[in-house]
Tab-separated table of C-alpha atoms in Angstrom:
chain	number	residue	atom	x	y	z
G	15	MET	CA	0.118	0.040	0.114
G	16	PRO	CA	1.756	3.525	-0.617
G	17	SER	CA	2.200	5.652	2.126
G	18	ALA	CA	1.754	9.619	1.913
G	19	LEU	CA	2.513	12.750	4.212
G	20	VAL	CA	0.674	15.372	4.058
G	21	LEU	CA	1.829	18.903	5.846
G	22	ILE	CA	-0.509	21.331	7.365
G	23	ALA	CA	0.245	24.274	9.308
G	24	ASP	CA	-1.902	27.443	11.006
G	25	GLY	CA	-3.188	28.926	7.883
G	26	THR	CA	-3.065	26.262	5.571
G	27	GLU	CA	-5.844	26.306	3.128
G	28	GLU	CA	-8.213	23.614	4.336
G	29	MET	CA	-10.299	22.935	0.884
G	30	GLU	CA	-6.560	21.955	-0.419
G	31	PHE	CA	-5.432	19.469	2.637
G	32	THR	CA	-8.826	18.300	2.911
G	33	ILE	CA	-9.662	17.185	-0.844
G	34	THR	CA	-6.204	15.562	-1.236
G	35	TYR	CA	-5.796	13.988	1.874
G	36	ASP	CA	-9.359	12.299	1.120
G	37	THR	CA	-8.844	11.505	-2.046
G	38	LEU	CA	-5.582	9.860	-1.116
G	39	VAL	CA	-7.696	7.314	1.332
G	40	ARG	CA	-10.234	6.880	-1.041
G	41	ALA	CA	-7.580	5.567	-3.460
G	42	GLY	CA	-5.844	2.856	-0.562
G	43	VAL	CA	-3.258	5.063	0.404
G	44	LYS	CA	-1.899	5.276	3.770
G	45	THR	CA	-1.973	8.855	4.594
G	46	THR	CA	-0.662	10.845	7.533
G	47	SER	CA	-0.729	14.552	8.308
G	48	ALA	CA	2.051	16.099	10.311
G	49	PHE	CA	1.707	19.577	11.794
G	50	ILE	CA	4.531	22.347	11.279
G	51	PRO	CA	4.514	24.834	14.137
G	52	ALA	CA	5.055	28.513	12.601
G	53	ASP	CA	7.787	29.220	15.055
G	54	ALA	CA	10.298	26.462	14.324
G	55	SER	CA	12.683	27.179	17.007
G	56	SER	CA	9.792	26.315	19.854
G	57	PHE	CA	9.268	22.985	18.267
G	58	ILE	CA	7.931	21.652	21.472
G	59	ARG	CA	4.930	18.915	21.397
G	60	SER	CA	3.091	20.799	24.387
G	61	ILE	CA	-0.202	20.440	22.568
G	62	SER	CA	-1.205	16.914	21.761
G	63	PRO	CA	-2.576	16.201	19.434
G	64	PRO	CA	-1.662	19.606	17.659
G	65	VAL	CA	-4.985	21.724	15.807
G	66	ALA	CA	-4.270	23.559	12.904
G	67	LYS	CA	-6.461	26.422	12.143
G	68	GLY	CA	-7.005	26.782	8.660
G	69	SER	CA	-7.026	29.695	6.181
G	70	ARG	CA	-11.098	30.211	6.101
G	71	GLY	CA	-10.840	28.942	10.279
G	72	ILE	CA	-11.606	25.148	10.274
G	73	ASN	CA	-9.523	23.693	12.942
G	74	ILE	CA	-8.482	20.623	11.995
G	75	MET	CA	-6.339	18.052	13.769
G	76	PRO	CA	-3.117	17.234	12.503
G	77	ASP	CA	-2.478	12.998	12.910
G	78	THR	CA	0.987	13.948	14.147
G	79	TYR	CA	3.744	16.467	14.407
G	80	LEU	CA	6.370	16.551	11.619
G	81	ASP	CA	9.080	14.366	12.938
G	82	ALA	CA	12.412	14.435	10.409
G	83	ALA	CA	13.014	10.880	11.648
G	84	GLU	CA	9.642	9.581	10.450
G	85	CYS	CA	8.512	11.584	7.548
G	86	GLY	CA	11.637	11.173	5.174
G	87	PRO	CA	11.486	9.458	1.176
G	88	ASP	CA	12.334	5.981	3.208
G	89	LYS	CA	8.628	6.086	5.040
G	90	HIS	CA	6.565	7.318	2.515
G	91	ASP	CA	5.991	7.631	-1.349
G	92	LEU	CA	4.490	11.018	-1.328
G	93	LEU	CA	4.887	14.407	0.408
G	94	VAL	CA	2.301	16.913	-0.324
G	95	VAL	CA	2.836	20.710	0.406
G	96	PRO	CA	-0.505	22.378	0.406
G	97	GLY	CA	-1.212	26.222	-0.243
G	98	GLY	CA	-3.085	28.475	1.827
G	99	ALA	CA	-0.697	32.000	2.518
G	100	ILE	CA	0.159	31.772	5.988
G	101	GLY	CA	0.809	27.776	5.956
G	102	ALA	CA	2.543	27.962	3.103
G	103	ALA	CA	4.588	30.598	4.540
G	104	THR	CA	5.579	28.330	7.589
G	105	MET	CA	6.421	25.128	5.454
G	106	SER	CA	8.292	27.084	2.742
G	107	SER	CA	10.948	28.415	5.664
G	108	ASN	CA	11.363	25.505	7.400
G	109	SER	CA	14.480	23.850	7.138
G	110	THR	CA	13.342	20.398	7.920
G	111	VAL	CA	10.538	20.844	5.291
G	112	GLN	CA	13.159	21.936	2.964
G	113	LYS	CA	15.598	19.016	3.620
G	114	LEU	CA	12.544	16.403	3.214
G	115	VAL	CA	11.306	18.108	-0.589
G	116	GLN	CA	15.046	17.631	-1.677
G	117	ASP	CA	15.474	14.190	-0.021
G	118	TYR	CA	12.289	12.894	-1.695
G	119	ILE	CA	13.257	14.071	-4.809
G	120	ALA	CA	16.806	13.022	-4.655
G	121	SER	CA	15.145	9.450	-3.767
G	122	GLY	CA	12.409	9.285	-6.743
G	123	LYS	CA	9.477	9.687	-4.409
G	124	TYR	CA	7.009	12.019	-5.234
G	125	VAL	CA	6.709	15.399	-4.218
G	126	GLY	CA	3.354	17.615	-4.795
G	127	MET	CA	2.953	21.314	-4.209
G	128	ILE	CA	-0.488	23.503	-4.542
G	129	CYS	CA	-1.419	26.769	-4.791
G	130	ALA	CA	1.126	29.176	-2.414
G	131	GLY	CA	2.970	25.433	-1.591
G	132	SER	CA	4.837	25.613	-4.467
G	133	LEU	CA	7.017	28.239	-3.386
G	134	THR	CA	8.386	25.570	-1.489
G	135	ALA	CA	10.241	24.398	-4.830
G	136	LYS	CA	12.224	27.724	-4.667
G	137	THR	CA	13.255	27.956	-0.412
G	138	SER	CA	14.217	24.159	-1.525
G	139	LYS	CA	16.532	25.151	-4.102
G	140	LEU	CA	15.194	22.609	-6.642
G	141	ALA	CA	16.558	22.362	-10.287
G	142	ARG	CA	14.879	24.522	-12.941
G	143	GLN	CA	11.831	22.662	-14.323
G	144	PRO	CA	8.394	23.206	-15.392
G	145	LEU	CA	5.782	24.424	-12.370
G	146	THR	CA	2.729	26.218	-11.621
G	147	SER	CA	1.483	28.008	-8.412
G	148	HIS	CA	-1.514	30.483	-7.121
G	149	PRO	CA	-1.348	33.072	-9.808
G	150	SER	CA	-0.392	35.483	-6.689
G	151	VAL	CA	2.448	34.213	-5.980
G	152	ARG	CA	3.840	33.704	-10.063
G	153	ALA	CA	5.965	36.680	-9.469
G	154	GLU	CA	7.911	34.804	-7.383
G	155	LEU	CA	8.473	31.743	-8.991
G	156	GLU	CA	8.392	32.543	-12.860
G	157	GLU	CA	12.075	33.377	-12.735
G	158	ASP	CA	13.569	29.913	-11.431
G	159	PHE	CA	11.235	27.867	-12.837
G	160	GLU	CA	9.706	27.220	-16.413
G	161	TYR	CA	6.340	28.849	-15.235
G	162	SER	CA	3.245	26.909	-16.725
G	163	ASP	CA	-0.577	27.920	-16.714
G	164	GLU	CA	-1.701	24.422	-16.606
G	165	PRO	CA	-3.978	23.117	-13.610
G	166	VAL	CA	-1.268	20.043	-12.936
G	167	VAL	CA	2.247	19.822	-14.098
G	168	VAL	CA	4.033	16.763	-13.409
G	169	SER	CA	7.827	17.349	-14.120
G	170	GLY	CA	9.366	13.741	-12.939
G	171	ASN	CA	8.663	13.560	-9.603
G	172	LEU	CA	7.554	16.860	-8.751
G	173	VAL	CA	3.894	17.759	-9.229
G	174	THR	CA	2.462	21.156	-9.029
G	175	SER	CA	-0.917	22.781	-9.130
G	176	ARG	CA	-2.941	25.890	-8.715
G	177	GLY	CA	-5.616	25.985	-6.261
G	178	PRO	CA	-8.584	25.074	-4.550
G	179	GLY	CA	-10.250	24.490	-8.013
G	180	THR	CA	-7.763	22.424	-9.231
G	181	THR	CA	-7.207	20.341	-6.112
G	182	PHE	CA	-9.306	17.593	-7.852
G	183	PRO	CA	-7.639	16.985	-10.736
G	184	PHE	CA	-4.065	17.491	-8.509
G	185	ALA	CA	-4.778	14.976	-5.965
G	186	LEU	CA	-5.994	12.187	-8.973
G	187	THR	CA	-3.452	12.881	-10.611
G	188	LEU	CA	-1.242	11.851	-7.447
G	189	VAL	CA	-3.706	8.772	-6.821
G	190	GLU	CA	-2.689	7.875	-10.512
G	191	LEU	CA	0.801	8.137	-10.458
G	192	LEU	CA	0.584	5.853	-6.566
G	193	CYS	CA	-1.557	3.632	-7.768
G	194	GLY	CA	-2.279	3.442	-11.373
G	195	LYS	CA	-5.381	4.463	-13.876
G	196	GLU	CA	-7.646	2.112	-13.428
G	197	LYS	CA	-7.673	3.437	-9.689
G	198	ARG	CA	-7.914	7.026	-10.439
G	199	GLU	CA	-10.796	6.172	-12.345
G	200	GLN	CA	-12.626	4.065	-9.127
G	201	VAL	CA	-11.796	6.790	-6.649
G	202	ARG	CA	-13.051	9.398	-9.571
G	203	ALA	CA	-16.935	7.646	-10.799
G	204	PRO	CA	-18.578	7.869	-6.781
G	205	MET	CA	-17.252	11.963	-6.210
G	206	VAL	CA	-20.315	12.306	-9.283
G	207	PHE	CA	-18.225	15.293	-10.858
G	208	PRO	CA	-20.915	17.232	-13.006
G	209	PRO	CA	-21.058	16.232	-16.633
G	210	GLY	CA	-18.232	18.161	-18.800
G	211	THR	CA	-15.660	18.437	-16.004
G	212	PRO	CA	-12.298	18.329	-17.493
G	213	PHE	CA	-10.560	16.114	-15.191
Y	15	MET	CA	-23.814	40.088	6.541
Y	16	PRO	CA	-25.483	36.412	5.865
Y	17	SER	CA	-24.904	33.610	8.659
Y	18	ALA	CA	-25.099	30.151	7.848
Y	19	LEU	CA	-24.878	27.055	9.982
Y	20	VAL	CA	-23.138	23.754	8.970
Y	21	LEU	CA	-23.709	20.932	10.546
Y	22	ILE	CA	-21.009	18.295	11.165
Y	23	ALA	CA	-21.123	14.737	12.984
Y	24	ASP	CA	-18.566	11.714	12.966
Y	25	GLY	CA	-18.503	10.124	9.530
Y	26	THR	CA	-19.374	13.435	7.850
Y	27	GLU	CA	-17.429	13.672	4.217
Y	28	GLU	CA	-14.987	16.250	5.111
Y	29	MET	CA	-14.397	17.282	1.699
Y	30	GLU	CA	-18.263	18.442	1.721
Y	31	PHE	CA	-17.918	20.146	4.717
Y	32	THR	CA	-14.742	21.795	4.242
Y	33	ILE	CA	-15.861	23.015	0.624
Y	34	THR	CA	-18.810	24.573	1.724
Y	35	TYR	CA	-17.885	25.864	4.982
Y	36	ASP	CA	-14.388	27.794	3.480
Y	37	THR	CA	-16.414	28.647	-0.164
Y	38	LEU	CA	-18.954	30.497	2.297
Y	39	VAL	CA	-16.428	32.123	4.732
Y	40	ARG	CA	-14.400	33.492	1.111
Y	41	ALA	CA	-17.883	34.998	0.343
Y	42	GLY	CA	-18.188	37.224	3.442
Y	43	VAL	CA	-20.858	34.905	5.446
Y	44	LYS	CA	-20.975	34.171	9.182
Y	45	THR	CA	-20.449	30.556	8.971
Y	46	THR	CA	-20.763	28.344	11.927
Y	47	SER	CA	-19.987	24.397	12.550
Y	48	ALA	CA	-22.007	22.472	14.986
Y	49	PHE	CA	-21.363	19.127	15.820
Y	50	ILE	CA	-24.049	16.441	16.285
Y	51	PRO	CA	-23.376	13.359	18.453
Y	52	ALA	CA	-24.365	10.028	17.405
Y	53	ASP	CA	-26.483	9.308	20.217
Y	54	ALA	CA	-29.010	11.956	20.499
Y	55	SER	CA	-29.757	10.784	23.989
Y	56	SER	CA	-26.236	11.369	25.447
Y	57	PHE	CA	-26.575	15.108	24.226
Y	58	ILE	CA	-23.939	15.777	26.414
Y	59	ARG	CA	-21.454	18.640	26.484
Y	60	SER	CA	-18.877	16.126	27.883
Y	61	ILE	CA	-16.132	17.390	24.981
Y	62	SER	CA	-15.251	20.666	24.804
Y	63	PRO	CA	-14.502	21.618	21.979
Y	64	PRO	CA	-15.944	18.635	20.188
Y	65	VAL	CA	-14.080	16.308	17.679
Y	66	ALA	CA	-15.558	15.121	14.635
Y	67	LYS	CA	-13.933	12.206	13.070
Y	68	GLY	CA	-14.754	12.543	8.896
Y	69	SER	CA	-15.264	9.882	6.678
Y	70	ARG	CA	-11.904	9.585	5.588
Y	71	GLY	CA	-10.189	9.724	8.992
Y	72	ILE	CA	-9.556	13.701	9.153
Y	73	ASN	CA	-10.401	15.200	12.887
Y	74	ILE	CA	-12.424	18.611	12.503
Y	75	MET	CA	-13.334	20.640	15.207
Y	76	PRO	CA	-16.644	21.980	15.036
Y	77	ASP	CA	-17.075	25.702	16.355
Y	78	THR	CA	-20.350	24.248	18.737
Y	79	TYR	CA	-22.583	21.594	19.477
Y	80	LEU	CA	-25.656	21.755	18.031
Y	81	ASP	CA	-28.277	23.657	20.124
Y	82	ALA	CA	-31.914	24.399	19.032
Y	83	ALA	CA	-32.234	27.552	20.503
Y	84	GLU	CA	-28.780	28.864	18.782
Y	85	CYS	CA	-29.499	27.190	15.597
Y	86	GLY	CA	-33.113	28.425	14.251
Y	87	PRO	CA	-34.206	30.477	11.346
Y	88	ASP	CA	-33.967	33.569	13.546
Y	89	LYS	CA	-30.127	32.934	14.131
Y	90	HIS	CA	-28.860	32.168	10.244
Y	91	ASP	CA	-30.366	32.194	6.592
Y	92	LEU	CA	-28.760	29.135	5.732
Y	93	LEU	CA	-28.673	25.568	7.136
Y	94	VAL	CA	-26.396	22.815	5.276
Y	95	VAL	CA	-26.878	19.054	5.996
Y	96	PRO	CA	-23.280	17.743	4.140
Y	97	GLY	CA	-23.355	14.163	3.231
Y	98	GLY	CA	-20.725	11.175	4.127
Y	99	ALA	CA	-22.791	7.800	4.906
Y	100	ILE	CA	-22.850	7.589	8.775
Y	101	GLY	CA	-22.705	11.327	9.479
Y	102	ALA	CA	-25.811	11.838	6.966
Y	103	ALA	CA	-27.508	8.821	8.876
Y	104	THR	CA	-27.104	10.596	12.131
Y	105	MET	CA	-28.451	14.203	10.948
Y	106	SER	CA	-31.236	12.602	9.043
Y	107	SER	CA	-32.611	10.448	12.015
Y	108	ASN	CA	-32.076	13.581	14.472
Y	109	SER	CA	-35.167	15.108	15.741
Y	110	THR	CA	-33.675	18.330	16.362
Y	111	VAL	CA	-32.376	18.365	12.609
Y	112	GLN	CA	-35.720	17.515	11.530
Y	113	LYS	CA	-37.329	20.284	13.219
Y	114	LEU	CA	-34.617	22.812	12.379
Y	115	VAL	CA	-34.857	21.999	8.301
Y	116	GLN	CA	-39.052	22.569	8.544
Y	117	ASP	CA	-38.588	25.426	10.246
Y	118	TYR	CA	-35.918	27.019	7.975
Y	119	ILE	CA	-38.344	26.174	4.941
Y	120	ALA	CA	-41.480	27.726	6.455
Y	121	SER	CA	-39.162	30.766	7.232
Y	122	GLY	CA	-38.152	31.097	3.906
Y	123	LYS	CA	-34.456	30.720	5.099
Y	124	TYR	CA	-32.313	28.256	2.764
Y	125	VAL	CA	-31.239	24.706	3.470
Y	126	GLY	CA	-28.340	23.156	1.544
Y	127	MET	CA	-28.288	19.323	1.290
Y	128	ILE	CA	-25.526	17.180	0.098
Y	129	CYS	CA	-24.894	13.444	-0.936
Y	130	ALA	CA	-26.367	11.334	1.441
Y	131	GLY	CA	-27.587	14.410	3.267
Y	132	SER	CA	-30.263	14.801	0.941
Y	133	LEU	CA	-32.326	11.926	3.178
Y	134	THR	CA	-32.739	14.665	5.785
Y	135	ALA	CA	-35.536	15.527	3.346
Y	136	LYS	CA	-37.285	12.587	3.617
Y	137	THR	CA	-36.966	12.113	7.175
Y	138	SER	CA	-38.183	16.172	7.850
Y	139	LYS	CA	-41.364	14.945	5.598
Y	140	LEU	CA	-40.496	17.866	3.329
Y	141	ALA	CA	-43.201	18.475	0.447
Y	142	ARG	CA	-42.470	16.451	-2.655
Y	143	GLN	CA	-40.199	18.596	-5.012
Y	144	PRO	CA	-37.369	18.529	-7.145
Y	145	LEU	CA	-34.316	17.078	-5.475
Y	146	THR	CA	-30.979	15.404	-6.110
Y	147	SER	CA	-28.726	13.526	-4.074
Y	148	HIS	CA	-25.770	10.788	-4.400
Y	149	PRO	CA	-26.659	7.880	-6.750
Y	150	SER	CA	-26.058	5.577	-3.761
Y	151	VAL	CA	-29.326	6.711	-1.880
Y	152	ARG	CA	-31.038	7.554	-5.270
Y	153	ALA	CA	-33.715	4.450	-4.509
Y	154	GLU	CA	-34.306	6.051	-1.074
Y	155	LEU	CA	-36.091	9.230	-2.392
Y	156	GLU	CA	-37.186	8.808	-5.978
Y	157	GLU	CA	-40.524	7.565	-4.683
Y	158	ASP	CA	-40.673	10.755	-2.323
Y	159	PHE	CA	-39.246	13.628	-4.774
Y	160	GLU	CA	-38.988	14.537	-7.925
Y	161	TYR	CA	-35.305	13.130	-8.104
Y	162	SER	CA	-33.045	14.815	-10.660
Y	163	ASP	CA	-29.648	14.180	-12.096
Y	164	GLU	CA	-28.447	17.384	-12.103
Y	165	PRO	CA	-25.395	18.523	-10.263
Y	166	VAL	CA	-27.475	21.382	-8.105
Y	167	VAL	CA	-30.939	21.596	-7.741
Y	168	VAL	CA	-33.065	24.637	-6.606
Y	169	SER	CA	-36.115	24.218	-5.476
Y	170	GLY	CA	-37.528	27.338	-3.736
Y	171	ASN	CA	-35.483	27.446	-0.650
Y	172	LEU	CA	-34.129	23.698	-0.738
Y	173	VAL	CA	-30.894	23.691	-2.325
Y	174	THR	CA	-29.640	19.753	-2.821
Y	175	SER	CA	-26.468	18.223	-4.731
Y	176	ARG	CA	-25.012	15.055	-5.362
Y	177	GLY	CA	-20.970	14.372	-4.222
Y	178	PRO	CA	-17.774	15.957	-3.668
Y	179	GLY	CA	-17.703	16.168	-7.172
Y	180	THR	CA	-20.346	18.856	-7.224
Y	181	THR	CA	-19.595	20.402	-3.694
Y	182	PHE	CA	-18.055	23.809	-5.311
Y	183	PRO	CA	-21.076	24.330	-7.544
Y	184	PHE	CA	-23.136	23.704	-4.851
Y	185	ALA	CA	-21.489	25.889	-2.639
Y	186	LEU	CA	-21.226	28.743	-4.962
Y	187	THR	CA	-24.787	28.474	-5.634
Y	188	LEU	CA	-25.561	28.722	-2.042
Y	189	VAL	CA	-23.050	32.026	-2.468
Y	190	GLU	CA	-25.233	33.584	-5.232
Y	191	LEU	CA	-28.601	32.865	-3.681
Y	192	LEU	CA	-27.357	34.485	-0.175
Y	193	CYS	CA	-25.155	37.178	-1.601
Y	194	GLY	CA	-26.130	37.388	-5.712
Y	195	LYS	CA	-24.213	36.906	-8.571
Y	196	GLU	CA	-21.259	38.972	-8.494
Y	197	LYS	CA	-20.107	37.771	-5.518
Y	198	ARG	CA	-20.323	34.178	-6.737
Y	199	GLU	CA	-17.887	35.672	-9.503
Y	200	GLN	CA	-15.196	37.170	-6.781
Y	201	VAL	CA	-15.238	34.001	-5.079
Y	202	ARG	CA	-14.697	31.570	-7.715
Y	203	ALA	CA	-12.187	33.737	-9.640
Y	204	PRO	CA	-8.989	33.358	-7.313
Y	205	MET	CA	-9.874	29.230	-6.805
Y	206	VAL	CA	-8.346	29.112	-10.298
Y	207	PHE	CA	-10.751	26.179	-11.603
Y	208	PRO	CA	-9.316	24.599	-14.958
Y	209	PRO	CA	-10.433	26.213	-18.472
Y	210	GLY	CA	-13.967	24.391	-19.442
Y	211	THR	CA	-15.230	23.918	-15.609
Y	212	PRO	CA	-18.811	23.803	-16.175
Y	213	PHE	CA	-19.662	25.983	-13.010
């Protein structure tokens, strides 16, 4: 069974987090959410379980705290960095996250970034390659990457996407990469997308 | 500012809950989530705040417990009943929820039901009218309602929809009804739906 780690912080876009996590679970992917405190220096597990306040006020209890030893590419097949401006700022500036992103890519495991989460490709100093993001952070990325306006961009093991409106095709693409095209269709059908939906 | 109450229980489909709540907040709707314990007879506020375990394992902390005195149509403009088989079973069988649904409809306030949440239209004994739901509960509804396969069905003040894949158009329809067509577009644009998305 493939395994995925989905990051979450205060200010994470809760639709991007929830759609990705839920869709992976529907595909049979063992999925774990890991909380990143805003202040990395106070990496104290004082609240157990932790609580992340989403960008629109929904409080979500992550499964665990981010722990470098438990979160590496030897433990999971996919690392997901969701958006939400404040949550993505916390993740992209966190040195443990940056190291994990580099390690996942170097190990041939998948990394998914969506919305402002794509800023983590820059702070992790990933090689110049095709990438997309929320349009609001495009200016911060287009010099260092081959910026694309496609809803989902697959570049080797790096999968990027744009915002809440592209999270379903982002999550279904991750399912296809981890579990195959047939599983993607098995997961997609009972979600009952409107006729004409282009993913 | 319009006000909305979104119900949540153990087993609620967390995408349907989160997309609806988040989209309403983006439109400036004052949105509150209210938890319904599975056992209505043990309506004890022993856990504060409560926690709802979603259908795919995401733990969400609701804003409050369901309280008939605080949740009526004099307090909110919209009541939302999300899906998820187990969560919807809890809601549709809860007499407080049934009374609230009747009161909202009678008061000319909106009621939104999605996926298996539409079963609540039947248990609340709403009049025969156009309605949709997740296909998996169609057989339980098509005798009592004018069953439709449309992604979103607006019948007077009752708005019904089908599943996770129709939750964005469901939520945007609720925004349009509460806040107008212009607000719908203001909320929709920055979500960055893929070109060709039919909502």
